[in-house]
GROMACS .gro file of C-alpha atoms in nm:
model
  140
    1UNK     CA    1  -0.051   0.018   0.002
    2UNK     CA    2   0.090   0.366  -0.072
    3UNK     CA    3   0.097   0.605   0.212
    4UNK     CA    4  -0.025   0.840  -0.082
    5UNK     CA    5   0.039   1.189  -0.163
    6UNK     CA    6   0.219   1.395   0.097
    7UNK     CA    7   0.230   1.802   0.142
    8UNK     CA    8   0.569   1.912   0.153
    9UNK     CA    9   0.490   2.243   0.056
   10UNK     CA   10   0.546   2.435   0.377
   11UNK     CA   11   0.930   2.325   0.432
   12UNK     CA   12   0.970   2.515   0.043
   13UNK     CA   13   0.726   2.811   0.208
   14UNK     CA   14   0.979   2.836   0.412
   15UNK     CA   15   1.300   2.750   0.306
   16UNK     CA   16   1.192   2.996   0.033
   17UNK     CA   17   1.176   3.278   0.283
   18UNK     CA   18   1.475   3.161   0.430
   19UNK     CA   19   1.664   3.229   0.016
   20UNK     CA   20   1.434   3.534   0.013
   21UNK     CA   21   1.664   3.704   0.336
   22UNK     CA   22   2.020   3.571   0.151
   23UNK     CA   23   1.965   3.660  -0.150
   24UNK     CA   24   1.799   4.064  -0.047
   25UNK     CA   25   2.155   4.017   0.219
   26UNK     CA   26   2.349   3.939  -0.060
   27UNK     CA   27   2.194   4.181  -0.296
   28UNK     CA   28   2.201   4.494   0.003
   29UNK     CA   29   2.519   4.471   0.078
   30UNK     CA   30   2.663   4.501  -0.314
   31UNK     CA   31   2.451   4.777  -0.263
   32UNK     CA   32   2.609   4.892   0.011
   33UNK     CA   33   3.016   4.846  -0.090
   34UNK     CA   34   2.836   5.040  -0.442
   35UNK     CA   35   2.780   5.317  -0.150
   36UNK     CA   36   3.129   5.285   0.032
   37UNK     CA   37   3.296   5.345  -0.340
   38UNK     CA   38   3.073   5.704  -0.413
   39UNK     CA   39   3.189   5.826  -0.112
   40UNK     CA   40   3.389   6.104  -0.003
   41UNK     CA   41   3.717   6.013   0.155
   42UNK     CA   42   3.837   6.229   0.391
   43UNK     CA   43   3.938   6.002   0.690
   44UNK     CA   44   3.678   5.687   0.591
   45UNK     CA   45   3.449   5.723   0.916
   46UNK     CA   46   3.153   5.782   0.635
   47UNK     CA   47   3.238   5.446   0.369
   48UNK     CA   48   3.313   5.305   0.784
   49UNK     CA   49   2.990   5.350   0.921
   50UNK     CA   50   2.760   5.199   0.619
   51UNK     CA   51   2.560   4.869   0.713
   52UNK     CA   52   2.318   4.657   0.516
   53UNK     CA   53   2.056   4.515   0.677
   54UNK     CA   54   1.757   4.301   0.607
   55UNK     CA   55   1.374   4.368   0.801
   56UNK     CA   56   1.073   4.208   0.723
   57UNK     CA   57   0.793   4.420   0.675
   58UNK     CA   58   0.455   4.242   0.651
   59UNK     CA   59   0.538   3.917   0.497
   60UNK     CA   60   0.741   4.066   0.249
   61UNK     CA   61   1.204   4.074   0.295
   62UNK     CA   62   1.390   4.404   0.295
   63UNK     CA   63   1.733   4.566   0.189
   64UNK     CA   64   1.843   4.826   0.447
   65UNK     CA   65   2.131   5.014   0.318
   66UNK     CA   66   2.246   5.333   0.537
   67UNK     CA   67   2.390   5.493   0.845
   68UNK     CA   68   2.392   5.689   1.169
   69UNK     CA   69   2.614   5.860   1.112
   70UNK     CA   70   2.491   6.254   1.107
   71UNK     CA   71   2.701   6.345   0.858
   72UNK     CA   72   2.518   6.099   0.568
   73UNK     CA   73   2.277   6.334   0.537
   74UNK     CA   74   2.472   6.609   0.469
   75UNK     CA   75   2.654   6.363   0.238
   76UNK     CA   76   2.400   6.271   0.056
   77UNK     CA   77   2.208   6.554   0.009
   78UNK     CA   78   2.416   6.825   0.031
   79UNK     CA   79   2.427   7.188   0.155
   80UNK     CA   80   2.364   7.517   0.215
   81UNK     CA   81   2.348   7.630  -0.214
   82UNK     CA   82   2.419   7.301  -0.334
   83UNK     CA   83   2.134   7.150  -0.075
   84UNK     CA   84   1.869   6.951  -0.331
   85UNK     CA   85   1.600   7.076  -0.415
   86UNK     CA   86   1.751   7.473  -0.330
   87UNK     CA   87   1.638   7.336   0.051
   88UNK     CA   88   1.999   7.461   0.218
   89UNK     CA   89   2.059   7.767   0.354
   90UNK     CA   90   2.116   8.110   0.090
   91UNK     CA   91   2.423   8.262   0.310
   92UNK     CA   92   2.799   8.150   0.420
   93UNK     CA   93   2.873   7.994   0.735
   94UNK     CA   94   3.135   7.970   0.899
   95UNK     CA   95   3.225   7.558   1.076
   96UNK     CA   96   3.537   7.547   1.314
   97UNK     CA   97   3.728   7.157   1.112
   98UNK     CA   98   3.904   7.018   1.399
   99UNK     CA   99   4.116   6.812   1.154
  100UNK     CA  100   4.290   7.099   1.126
  101UNK     CA  101   4.209   7.358   1.410
  102UNK     CA  102   4.095   7.626   1.103
  103UNK     CA  103   3.806   7.803   1.040
  104UNK     CA  104   3.642   7.832   0.710
  105UNK     CA  105   3.358   7.982   0.588
  106UNK     CA  106   3.120   7.796   0.319
  107UNK     CA  107   2.868   7.770   0.080
  108UNK     CA  108   2.810   7.471   0.144
  109UNK     CA  109   2.883   7.151  -0.068
  110UNK     CA  110   2.744   6.917  -0.351
  111UNK     CA  111   2.609   6.575  -0.235
  112UNK     CA  112   2.779   6.294  -0.309
  113UNK     CA  113   2.419   6.122  -0.355
  114UNK     CA  114   2.634   5.800  -0.304
  115UNK     CA  115   2.314   5.582  -0.142
  116UNK     CA  116   2.095   5.698  -0.418
  117UNK     CA  117   2.361   5.683  -0.694
  118UNK     CA  118   2.454   5.304  -0.527
  119UNK     CA  119   2.037   5.127  -0.557
  120UNK     CA  120   1.954   5.344  -0.870
  121UNK     CA  121   2.262   5.277  -1.061
  122UNK     CA  122   2.295   4.920  -0.976
  123UNK     CA  123   1.921   4.789  -1.061
  124UNK     CA  124   2.013   4.487  -1.365
  125UNK     CA  125   2.261   4.378  -1.103
  126UNK     CA  126   2.038   4.338  -0.786
  127UNK     CA  127   1.821   4.214  -1.001
  128UNK     CA  128   2.065   3.930  -1.058
  129UNK     CA  129   2.221   3.897  -0.701
  130UNK     CA  130   1.858   3.868  -0.606
  131UNK     CA  131   1.761   3.557  -0.907
  132UNK     CA  132   2.116   3.405  -0.924
  133UNK     CA  133   2.124   3.340  -0.504
  134UNK     CA  134   1.748   3.199  -0.527
  135UNK     CA  135   1.836   2.952  -0.786
  136UNK     CA  136   2.102   2.831  -0.630
  137UNK     CA  137   1.911   2.782  -0.379
  138UNK     CA  138   1.617   2.627  -0.478
  139UNK     CA  139   1.859   2.391  -0.703
  140UNK     CA  140   1.774   2.538  -1.017
   0.00000   0.00000   0.00000
């Protein structure tokens, strides 16, 4: 006598969900690397602060690339007259540079858009990474 049909649906769903997280983390790490490549490097603090992780948003796996360092916001969007969408300060200001011990007058700095460009300019690579990871993990 045969046992009949044995469903492996739950097992396959769990394996697929785990693979989605692995694939998304691989893609997020790729974006992280590209963002580090595109960011300015004076001390390297900004580059080192960029992280990649995955989170669950409902039943969707989401890759998150970012930084908790305050300066990254200014590097990304710019400051002063160079700020994105004209949202910066219009007049000059003075700041103190801890490294040189000097005061400088500025009108702002241009944003690098490192994080945005890392994601938007490499969409095809990101899709390829996710597809290859999923295919490899599912035996396809």
